[in-house]
Amino acid sequence: MHDPTEFDDLYASVRDRLLLQTFALTGDLPAARGAVRDAFVGAWHQWRKVSKLEDPGSWIRPHAWSLAQRRHTARIWHRDKSLDEDSKATLDALSRLSLTQRKALLLTHLSSASMDQMGRELGLTDVAAANELQQATAQFAIHRDVPSTSVRIHLEGLGSHIEDTRFPRATIIRRRGTTRRRAYTTLGIAACVGALLGAGAIVHSTGGATPELGSVSAHGAGASETEAEKEQQVEESERHLNVEAMLTSRQVDGVFGSGHRVGAPSTSDNTSGDGLNTACQRSRFADRSGLATLVRTFPVSGSPKSGVVQRVELSASEDAAKKAYAATVQWFTACEEERAQLISAYALNDMADQGTMVMLNTWKKPAQTWTVSVVRSGNLVTTVARRVASRERESVKPFVKLTVEAVTSVCNHPAAGNCPGAKPVARRMPPPSPEGSRGLLEVIDLPPVSGVDKPWVATTPVSAKSNAAATSCDKADFNTKAVKRSLTRSYVVPEARLSSSFGLTETLGEFATPAPAKAFNRSLEERMAACEDKDAAATVTELDRGSDETSSYRIWRVSIEVSETRSVHFEMALVRRDNRVVQLGFVRDGNHEISDEDFRELTLRASARLTNLTKD
């Protein structure tokens, strides 16, 4: 049994000081309190190892800091009405330092760590650590507008805000740590039993000799040491990620041509900076309660400018990993970045438990093409992202191979699930349905408009009592008894100086069965065919058509002469999928237009989005 006295004394003497340090590091008191509590739970879990250290606090502190960084909300102190202005100013000044500088300042002024200890915790030489401390002191003094000699006073001043914070009793902390240890020990025993059962045939064929368990005996001399080792191994393997399992530069080199060279990568736990590693990423972590994260960034030289990022997140459970996977996929398939366009989406079959790949263009200068794979294996979510400063669409085949290598490398982790099979492949699929999808196009589906560098904006869908997508040729009406449900919305670029007629409109109608939907389409096609005969001012040109067993589409360009010197040009498409019909109408503004190929792709995307249609 562990002697609790030493642990209880440490808990009582260290927790308040550690809370002050952790609060100063993040500015988030709830996250700091929870992190300190859980760090002590972890310390009791590994008390055999921790108690032997000269300074057990040196083990607990980095664990608490790491947990708090993962959990805290950015600049939460700005919403804390109980925080005085001096404390807010101190936290603001700290937040403007780099993470390394902040840690150096706190280790120096709020802990008893020596310069050697500080260097070890920061991963720096003594000289480099001293340099970081010097810069941190100077920068804090500037941002806080105080003398550098008063840094400690202002850091200690944060203590007034945490005075009333209460922690669980030491007995509760130890109980939680013991529960965790038992869970991990049970896991280790189950693994050993499985191994022994699997080796049964070998043990049985010992020529009649009675096998001896020796040191494996539960009461043998080596039992205590073995248990401790297993505790440590399970803790490390279950709750941490191995840097050696990340992609290498040589592997990444395979997705680029001969004109590029992949340099040495940098790897972090993604707790410094803003934590945003790719386009469209919405938060530092997809799973804010996750156990660990690794991010590896590969610089790539050559033209066009390129790069690769790999991130791996470890969740505490499979359900949490599923949510992290869904959130990560949503970052890219429903990208909130201005002027991002979803080019294609793929299901990654035979890859692991779940897998999606997408290709996007971000049209803000410099325009970039992103190819992103998101794969879940058990409790692990792996994301691999390639960016190329080009509008050219890159081949997906080499990228699928790189994704296989990335997922295979982390599959040795105890928390991994299924691994890539014999023939992983990317299959084109409709874009995943965004939250609240109603079967209509999303802003991320829309291509750039020539000569326009402002973002598209979509109106709220409404019932199609009128239809702005219709032309004077077809006069399509979706407000009839045959249409059981209808929606319409428009897409405009309000920040650009374009004519009021410019824009795209989509109208959707749902019929009871495919038969009336086909009849509706057929009547509109007949009107388009007869338009030039009925309207001398109209010119109708069919641009494309296609069909399969359950769907069809047709695209026209309609020009209406409104005067001897002026004509209005429309692109119009009709799409049917099963019992649903969509009409797209686009009105240009002079040279501000969508290319024929882009409009065709948009028509096909409208057809694919019909698969997202859900009932109200």
XYZ file of C-alpha atoms in Angstrom:
616
model
C 0.000 0.000 0.000
C 1.074 3.559 -0.618
C 1.662 5.720 2.460
C -0.758 8.639 1.956
C 0.775 10.979 4.527
C 3.518 12.300 2.276
C 1.085 12.768 -0.618
C -1.490 14.546 1.557
C 1.188 16.910 2.885
C 2.347 17.677 -0.650
C -1.225 18.249 -1.819
C -1.932 20.656 1.027
C 1.293 22.626 0.615
C 1.553 22.838 -3.169
C -1.958 23.069 -4.643
C -2.643 26.763 -3.981
C 0.718 27.866 -5.344
C 0.301 25.607 -8.366
C -3.182 27.037 -8.949
C -1.731 30.567 -8.978
C 0.906 29.532 -11.531
C -1.608 27.743 -13.740
C -4.116 30.596 -13.559
C -1.373 33.058 -14.523
C -0.423 30.822 -17.436
C -3.945 30.636 -18.914
C -6.103 33.327 -17.312
C -8.819 30.666 -17.032
C -9.570 29.853 -13.378
C -12.009 26.933 -13.965
C -9.556 25.283 -16.361
C -6.654 25.916 -13.957
C -8.497 24.435 -10.971
C -9.546 21.329 -12.915
C -6.034 20.872 -14.277
C -4.404 21.102 -10.833
C -6.915 18.631 -9.402
C -6.384 16.125 -12.244
C -2.605 16.507 -12.098
C -2.693 15.414 -8.442
C -4.983 12.504 -9.373
C -2.340 11.475 -11.892
C 0.405 11.920 -9.294
C -1.295 9.515 -6.877
C -1.835 7.099 -9.766
C 1.945 7.049 -10.287
C 2.946 7.789 -6.692
C 5.551 4.998 -6.605
C 7.470 6.837 -9.287
C 6.607 10.421 -8.322
C 7.371 9.991 -4.610
C 10.946 8.964 -5.406
C 11.676 12.279 -7.126
C 13.676 14.887 -5.239
C 10.940 17.416 -6.046
C 7.584 15.698 -6.757
C 6.163 19.088 -7.660
C 8.413 19.151 -10.721
C 6.382 16.211 -12.067
C 2.978 17.637 -11.153
C 3.521 21.192 -12.429
C 4.087 20.454 -16.153
C 1.157 18.025 -16.120
C -1.136 20.677 -14.634
C 0.079 23.315 -17.069
C -0.398 21.054 -20.064
C -3.930 20.068 -19.005
C -4.901 23.700 -18.396
C -3.591 24.834 -21.779
C -5.732 22.225 -23.519
C -8.874 23.227 -21.651
C -8.755 26.968 -21.345
C -10.889 29.425 -23.302
C -9.032 32.265 -25.012
C -9.018 35.547 -23.053
C -11.758 34.307 -20.691
C -10.688 36.863 -18.078
C -12.298 39.594 -20.197
C -15.689 38.072 -19.329
C -14.937 37.604 -15.614
C -16.778 40.423 -13.837
C -15.253 39.495 -10.473
C -11.716 40.196 -11.726
C -10.261 43.585 -10.811
C -8.693 45.832 -13.452
C -5.134 45.315 -12.174
C -5.454 41.551 -12.531
C -6.944 41.914 -16.012
C -4.027 44.136 -17.007
C -1.552 41.577 -15.663
C -3.217 38.729 -17.559
C -3.329 40.845 -20.721
C 0.394 41.516 -20.431
C 1.128 37.818 -19.877
C -1.000 36.823 -22.865
C 1.192 38.963 -25.134
C 4.275 36.913 -24.283
C 5.186 33.716 -26.078
C 4.349 30.516 -24.216
C 8.032 29.883 -23.472
C 8.506 33.416 -22.126
C 5.395 33.111 -19.968
C 6.612 29.835 -18.470
C 10.065 31.277 -17.826
C 8.560 34.233 -15.982
C 6.268 32.070 -13.848
C 8.943 29.503 -13.012
C 11.234 32.303 -11.854
C 8.782 34.394 -9.846
C 6.095 31.953 -8.700
C 8.074 28.757 -8.102
C 11.262 27.636 -6.399
C 12.692 26.168 -9.613
C 16.403 26.744 -10.142
C 17.831 27.947 -13.449
C 18.764 24.337 -14.246
C 15.221 23.149 -13.526
C 13.742 25.972 -15.574
C 15.931 25.061 -18.523
C 14.883 21.410 -18.290
C 11.172 22.246 -18.120
C 11.475 24.629 -21.056
C 13.660 22.230 -23.028
C 16.393 24.877 -23.340
C 20.016 25.321 -22.385
C 20.749 27.519 -19.369
C 21.881 30.338 -21.653
C 18.783 30.121 -23.856
C 16.504 29.921 -20.798
C 18.153 33.005 -19.289
C 17.678 34.843 -22.570
C 13.962 33.934 -22.653
C 13.583 35.125 -19.060
C 15.288 38.428 -19.839
C 13.034 39.037 -22.844
C 9.946 37.976 -20.883
C 10.740 40.390 -18.060
C 11.308 43.286 -20.445
C 8.191 42.579 -22.522
C 5.961 42.124 -19.475
C 7.185 45.417 -18.027
C 6.441 47.193 -21.314
C 2.968 45.685 -21.795
C 2.026 46.144 -18.122
C 3.621 49.611 -18.063
C 5.475 48.917 -14.799
C 9.152 48.748 -13.757
C 10.807 45.398 -14.416
C 11.656 45.167 -10.719
C 7.943 44.891 -9.839
C 7.120 41.845 -11.970
C 6.846 39.504 -8.970
C 4.513 41.903 -7.145
C 2.044 41.978 -10.034
C 2.154 38.220 -10.543
C 1.569 37.631 -6.830
C -1.336 40.080 -7.054
C -3.296 37.509 -9.046
C -3.528 35.493 -5.830
C -6.351 37.669 -4.520
C -8.630 36.275 -7.225
C -8.075 32.633 -6.274
C -8.252 32.922 -2.480
C -11.759 31.457 -2.271
C -11.076 28.539 -4.612
C -11.763 25.212 -2.968
C -10.255 21.837 -3.851
C -11.528 18.311 -3.128
C -10.192 16.658 0.017
C -6.984 14.675 -0.359
C -8.908 11.450 0.284
C -11.092 12.133 -2.758
C -8.045 12.832 -4.919
C -6.427 9.584 -3.781
C -9.636 7.647 -4.376
C -9.787 8.887 -7.957
C -6.135 8.058 -8.509
C -6.643 4.566 -7.103
C -9.666 4.022 -9.355
C -7.611 5.016 -12.362
C -4.758 2.704 -11.340
C -7.141 -0.223 -10.968
C -8.635 0.451 -14.376
C -5.223 0.455 -16.004
C -4.079 -2.598 -14.035
C -7.219 -4.454 -15.129
C -6.419 -3.537 -18.710
C -2.871 -4.846 -18.281
C -4.093 -8.086 -16.682
C -6.584 -8.625 -19.494
C -3.808 -8.207 -22.022
C -1.576 -10.661 -20.127
C -4.384 -13.225 -19.849
C -4.994 -12.938 -23.566
C -1.306 -13.502 -24.224
C -1.178 -16.522 -21.891
C -4.267 -18.070 -23.467
C -2.828 -17.516 -26.902
C 0.344 -19.274 -25.821
C -1.533 -22.218 -24.317
C -0.664 -24.635 -27.081
C 3.026 -23.848 -26.710
C 2.931 -24.295 -22.935
C 1.095 -27.599 -23.329
C 3.757 -29.011 -25.649
C 6.577 -28.971 -23.116
C 7.219 -32.680 -23.280
C 5.366 -33.377 -20.028
C 7.447 -31.000 -17.932
C 5.491 -28.850 -15.509
C 5.940 -25.213 -16.507
C 7.026 -22.883 -13.695
C 5.679 -19.361 -13.420
C 8.755 -18.134 -11.583
C 8.745 -14.354 -11.279
C 5.311 -14.170 -12.924
C 3.774 -15.390 -9.630
C 1.441 -12.882 -8.044
C 3.380 -13.366 -4.806
C 6.873 -13.549 -6.273
C 9.675 -11.167 -5.551
C 9.311 -9.408 -8.884
C 5.546 -8.798 -8.622
C 5.686 -5.309 -7.156
C 8.242 -4.112 -9.665
C 6.300 -5.631 -12.576
C 3.076 -3.947 -11.460
C 4.771 -0.579 -11.189
C 6.341 -0.971 -14.589
C 3.000 -1.910 -16.108
C 1.337 1.092 -14.498
C 3.916 3.376 -16.009
C 3.810 1.681 -19.413
C 0.015 1.756 -19.615
C -0.107 5.377 -18.477
C 2.470 6.479 -21.000
C 1.128 4.445 -23.913
C -2.561 5.137 -23.318
C -2.379 8.854 -22.561
C 0.486 10.007 -24.745
C 1.461 10.074 -28.399
C 4.775 8.943 -29.808
C 6.625 11.520 -31.895
C 8.382 8.666 -33.689
C 5.019 7.552 -35.115
C 4.566 10.782 -37.089
C 5.267 11.108 -40.806
C 8.825 11.657 -42.035
C 10.113 14.101 -44.648
C 10.899 11.199 -46.949
C 7.298 9.990 -46.830
C 5.912 13.476 -47.467
C 8.267 13.943 -50.408
C 6.175 11.417 -52.351
C 3.251 13.818 -52.839
C 5.368 16.416 -54.633
C 7.118 16.487 -57.970
C 10.817 16.756 -58.661
C 10.749 20.562 -58.350
C 10.040 20.456 -54.628
C 12.122 19.500 -51.601
C 10.649 18.645 -48.211
C 12.662 20.032 -45.306
C 13.059 18.924 -41.696
C 9.725 19.087 -39.849
C 8.863 20.853 -36.612
C 6.670 19.094 -34.049
C 4.666 20.489 -31.128
C 1.762 19.706 -28.815
C -0.123 22.668 -30.324
C -0.401 24.606 -27.078
C 1.508 27.698 -28.219
C 0.471 30.435 -30.620
C -3.102 30.439 -31.889
C -3.016 26.691 -32.543
C -4.470 27.029 -36.041
C -2.428 24.933 -38.458
C -4.565 24.826 -41.619
C -7.141 26.813 -43.514
C -10.704 26.432 -42.186
C -9.591 25.178 -38.743
C -11.952 26.647 -36.148
C -10.248 25.821 -32.857
C -6.948 24.684 -31.395
C -8.325 21.200 -30.661
C -11.263 19.292 -32.110
C -11.552 17.571 -28.719
C -10.968 20.138 -25.978
C -10.980 17.362 -23.379
C -8.559 15.197 -25.334
C -5.590 13.492 -23.748
C -2.848 14.529 -26.174
C -2.156 16.190 -29.512
C 0.824 16.262 -31.840
C 1.196 18.595 -34.808
C 4.006 18.173 -37.312
C 4.642 20.832 -39.961
C 6.764 20.163 -43.042
C 8.327 23.104 -44.926
C 8.492 22.517 -48.679
C 10.787 24.504 -50.970
C 10.178 24.962 -54.672
C 7.514 26.490 -56.888
C 4.615 26.779 -56.391
C 4.887 27.321 -52.642
C 3.645 24.300 -50.735
C 3.498 22.683 -47.321
C 2.153 19.712 -45.387
C 0.709 19.493 -41.874
C -0.073 16.352 -39.895
C -2.025 16.450 -36.657
C -3.014 13.568 -34.391
C -5.492 13.945 -31.528
C -5.971 11.309 -28.831
C -9.369 11.258 -27.114
C -10.282 9.612 -23.830
C -12.976 7.431 -25.414
C -14.188 6.247 -28.786
C -17.336 8.373 -28.505
C -15.217 11.466 -27.881
C -13.032 10.559 -30.867
C -16.120 10.187 -33.076
C -17.201 13.700 -32.096
C -13.686 15.035 -32.739
C -13.669 13.348 -36.145
C -17.060 14.838 -37.061
C -15.961 18.292 -35.893
C -12.738 18.115 -37.906
C -14.547 17.019 -41.070
C -17.031 19.863 -40.537
C -14.175 22.396 -40.392
C -13.392 21.646 -44.018
C -16.730 20.620 -45.549
C -18.478 23.652 -44.043
C -15.459 25.972 -44.067
C -16.187 29.393 -42.580
C -13.199 31.065 -44.188
C -14.123 33.778 -46.682
C -13.842 32.802 -50.358
C -13.200 29.126 -49.693
C -14.627 26.676 -52.232
C -15.193 22.960 -51.690
C -14.039 21.278 -54.901
C -14.635 17.614 -54.114
C -15.242 15.126 -51.310
C -14.208 11.492 -51.030
C -14.975 8.572 -48.752
C -11.772 6.815 -47.718
C -12.760 3.161 -47.937
C -10.793 0.394 -46.207
C -8.744 3.066 -44.423
C -9.668 2.655 -40.727
C -12.867 3.167 -38.722
C -13.898 6.391 -40.489
C -12.257 8.421 -43.241
C -13.025 11.473 -45.374
C -10.904 13.420 -47.843
C -11.732 16.818 -49.311
C -10.173 19.219 -51.776
C -10.697 22.952 -51.375
C -9.616 26.162 -53.024
C -9.069 29.259 -50.911
C -9.324 32.215 -53.265
C -7.889 34.920 -51.021
C -4.519 35.925 -52.434
C -2.402 33.934 -52.748
C -4.926 31.398 -54.020
C -4.231 27.937 -52.622
C -5.458 24.399 -53.153
C -5.841 22.304 -50.016
C -6.176 18.526 -49.945
C -7.153 17.240 -46.506
C -7.667 13.719 -45.144
C -9.360 13.092 -41.798
C -9.261 9.525 -40.460
C -10.403 8.001 -37.176
C -8.885 4.812 -35.811
C -10.292 3.977 -32.385
C -9.636 6.953 -30.100
C -7.201 8.585 -32.553
C -8.073 11.186 -35.176
C -5.374 11.827 -37.781
C -5.498 14.787 -40.150
C -3.100 15.232 -43.061
C -3.273 18.469 -45.054
C -1.385 19.520 -48.184
C -1.444 23.090 -49.494
C -0.204 24.261 -52.868
C -0.198 27.920 -53.925
C -1.888 27.145 -57.215
C -5.367 26.860 -58.695
C -4.437 23.558 -60.308
C -6.138 20.550 -58.766
C -3.573 18.123 -57.448
C -3.700 14.360 -57.928
C -5.336 12.570 -55.000
C -3.641 9.191 -55.503
C -0.254 10.105 -53.925
C -2.113 11.846 -51.119
C -4.147 8.735 -50.351
C -0.860 6.816 -50.104
C 0.518 9.413 -47.670
C -2.666 9.169 -45.599
C -2.294 5.384 -45.432
C 1.279 5.800 -44.167
C 0.191 8.359 -41.559
C -2.618 6.194 -40.185
C -0.560 2.991 -40.294
C 2.204 4.658 -38.262
C -0.121 5.567 -35.386
C -1.966 2.243 -35.493
C 0.492 0.722 -33.018
C -0.987 2.941 -30.311
C -3.029 0.976 -27.722
C -6.002 3.298 -28.310
C -6.061 2.697 -32.078
C -8.881 0.777 -33.730
C -8.979 -0.603 -37.252
C -5.936 0.045 -39.431
C -5.696 0.545 -43.216
C -6.626 -2.599 -45.140
C -5.075 -4.144 -48.225
C -6.525 -1.678 -50.739
C -7.531 1.690 -49.265
C -9.148 3.867 -51.918
C -10.772 7.301 -52.237
C -14.317 7.163 -53.676
C -15.960 10.375 -54.871
C -19.067 11.152 -52.834
C -21.557 14.000 -52.300
C -20.274 16.565 -49.796
C -21.207 15.619 -46.221
C -24.369 17.300 -45.059
C -23.675 20.449 -43.032
C -25.616 21.121 -39.863
C -29.130 22.332 -40.700
C -28.779 21.381 -44.360
C -31.958 21.661 -46.427
C -30.728 20.248 -49.718
C -29.614 23.604 -51.138
C -26.220 24.853 -52.233
C -23.930 26.213 -49.522
C -21.683 29.271 -49.844
C -18.666 26.949 -49.826
C -19.963 25.387 -53.071
C -19.778 28.638 -55.035
C -16.932 29.382 -57.475
C -15.130 32.724 -57.724
C -16.591 35.481 -59.887
C -14.206 37.010 -62.414
C -12.978 40.432 -61.333
C -14.495 40.125 -57.838
C -12.475 39.528 -54.656
C -15.312 39.762 -52.124
C -17.159 36.827 -50.526
C -20.487 35.322 -51.495
C -23.354 35.637 -49.005
C -26.488 33.457 -48.980
C -29.967 34.598 -48.006
C -32.141 32.577 -45.637
C -34.158 29.890 -47.483
C -37.882 30.657 -47.786
C -40.856 28.979 -49.394
C -40.801 29.517 -53.176
C -43.939 31.627 -53.574
C -42.010 33.418 -56.316
C -39.072 32.114 -58.345
C -36.169 34.424 -59.175
C -34.296 31.523 -60.808
C -36.770 31.393 -63.692
C -36.148 33.042 -67.068
C -38.735 34.678 -69.307
C -38.552 31.525 -71.430
C -39.478 28.857 -68.866
C -41.436 30.890 -66.266
C -41.088 27.977 -63.839
C -43.585 28.079 -60.963
C -42.841 26.029 -57.845
C -45.886 27.367 -55.966
C -48.395 24.779 -57.220
C -50.343 21.874 -55.707
C -48.051 19.366 -57.424
C -45.072 20.704 -55.446
C -45.363 19.313 -51.920
C -42.533 21.417 -50.523
C -40.438 24.233 -51.969
C -37.496 26.397 -50.978
C -35.635 29.234 -52.632
C -32.612 31.307 -51.724
C -30.304 33.759 -53.468
C -26.536 34.201 -53.362
C -25.037 37.664 -53.786
C -21.766 39.535 -53.246
C -22.926 42.568 -51.235
C -19.459 44.019 -50.618
C -18.699 44.283 -54.349
C -19.962 47.139 -56.500
C -22.145 45.108 -58.831
C -25.498 45.782 -60.446
C -28.599 44.934 -58.432
C -29.516 42.249 -60.973
C -26.280 40.285 -60.412
C -26.569 37.072 -58.464
C -27.395 33.398 -58.315
C -30.745 31.948 -57.268
C -31.630 28.345 -56.499
C -35.184 27.067 -56.203
C -36.022 23.553 -55.059
C -39.286 21.656 -55.366
C -40.178 18.288 -53.879
C -42.911 16.222 -55.529
C -44.836 13.228 -54.196
C -43.122 10.787 -56.589
C -40.576 10.914 -59.431
C -43.327 10.871 -62.094
C -44.681 14.422 -61.533
C -41.096 15.662 -61.105
C -40.230 14.279 -64.557
C -43.393 15.821 -66.034
C -42.537 19.208 -64.479
C -39.040 19.088 -65.952
C -40.319 17.997 -69.347
C -42.733 20.925 -69.553
C -39.929 23.390 -68.771
C -37.620 21.788 -71.356
C -40.365 22.146 -73.977
C -40.768 25.837 -73.123
C -37.030 26.370 -73.499
C -37.049 24.654 -76.905
C -39.889 26.876 -78.118
C -38.627 30.139 -76.618
C -36.854 31.595 -79.673
C -39.964 31.018 -81.817
C -42.188 32.800 -79.309
C -39.809 35.633 -78.378
C -37.802 37.258 -81.154
C -35.599 39.014 -78.569
C -34.480 35.718 -77.029
C -31.473 33.598 -77.966
C -31.295 30.174 -76.290
C -28.184 27.977 -76.404
C -27.980 24.580 -74.740
C -24.579 24.229 -73.049
C -24.675 20.723 -71.569
C -26.890 17.829 -70.524
C -26.553 14.511 -68.719
C -28.634 11.780 -67.099
C -28.603 8.426 -65.333
C -31.265 6.130 -63.904
C -32.413 8.479 -61.146
C -31.244 11.951 -62.151
C -30.775 14.356 -65.030
C -29.584 17.892 -65.724
C -29.641 20.409 -68.587
C -27.924 23.776 -68.856
C -28.802 26.712 -71.134
C -27.569 30.207 -71.808
C -30.360 32.693 -72.435
C -29.737 36.147 -73.907
C -32.590 38.643 -73.973
C -32.151 41.751 -76.123
C -33.628 44.652 -74.163
C -32.475 47.388 -76.567
C -30.402 47.768 -79.705
C -27.274 48.178 -77.607
C -27.991 46.092 -74.518
C -28.739 42.453 -73.760
C -29.193 40.580 -70.503
C -27.461 37.204 -70.211
C -28.584 34.314 -67.996
C -27.238 30.883 -67.265
C -30.011 28.511 -66.251
C -29.938 24.859 -65.212
C -32.618 22.295 -64.453
C -31.727 19.365 -62.200
C -33.869 16.391 -61.221
C -32.957 13.727 -58.701
C -35.726 11.219 -57.977
C -38.757 13.287 -56.902
C -36.869 16.561 -56.445
C -36.254 19.332 -58.955
C -33.832 22.237 -58.703
C -33.589 25.293 -60.926
C -30.471 27.451 -60.923
C -30.424 30.913 -62.428
C -27.366 33.151 -62.707
C -27.380 36.751 -63.952
C -24.040 38.287 -64.933
C -22.861 41.859 -64.509
C -20.825 42.738 -67.596
C -17.476 40.965 -67.290
C -18.264 39.726 -63.789
C -19.278 36.169 -64.525
C -18.906 32.486 -63.706
C -17.190 30.391 -66.358
C -19.220 27.788 -68.261
C -17.226 24.976 -66.653
C -17.720 26.431 -63.156
C -21.474 26.740 -63.752
C -21.581 23.124 -64.932
C -19.723 22.016 -61.779
C -22.141 24.081 -59.695
C -25.076 22.341 -61.395
C -23.624 18.935 -60.539
C -23.027 20.091 -56.957
C -26.679 21.193 -56.725
C -27.656 17.677 -57.775
C -25.330 16.183 -55.140
C -26.689 18.493 -52.435
C -30.160 17.062 -52.989
C -28.904 13.968 -51.182
C -28.537 16.205 -48.081
C -32.238 17.069 -48.119
C -33.910 16.284 -44.817
C -37.472 16.672 -43.668
C -38.371 19.560 -41.382
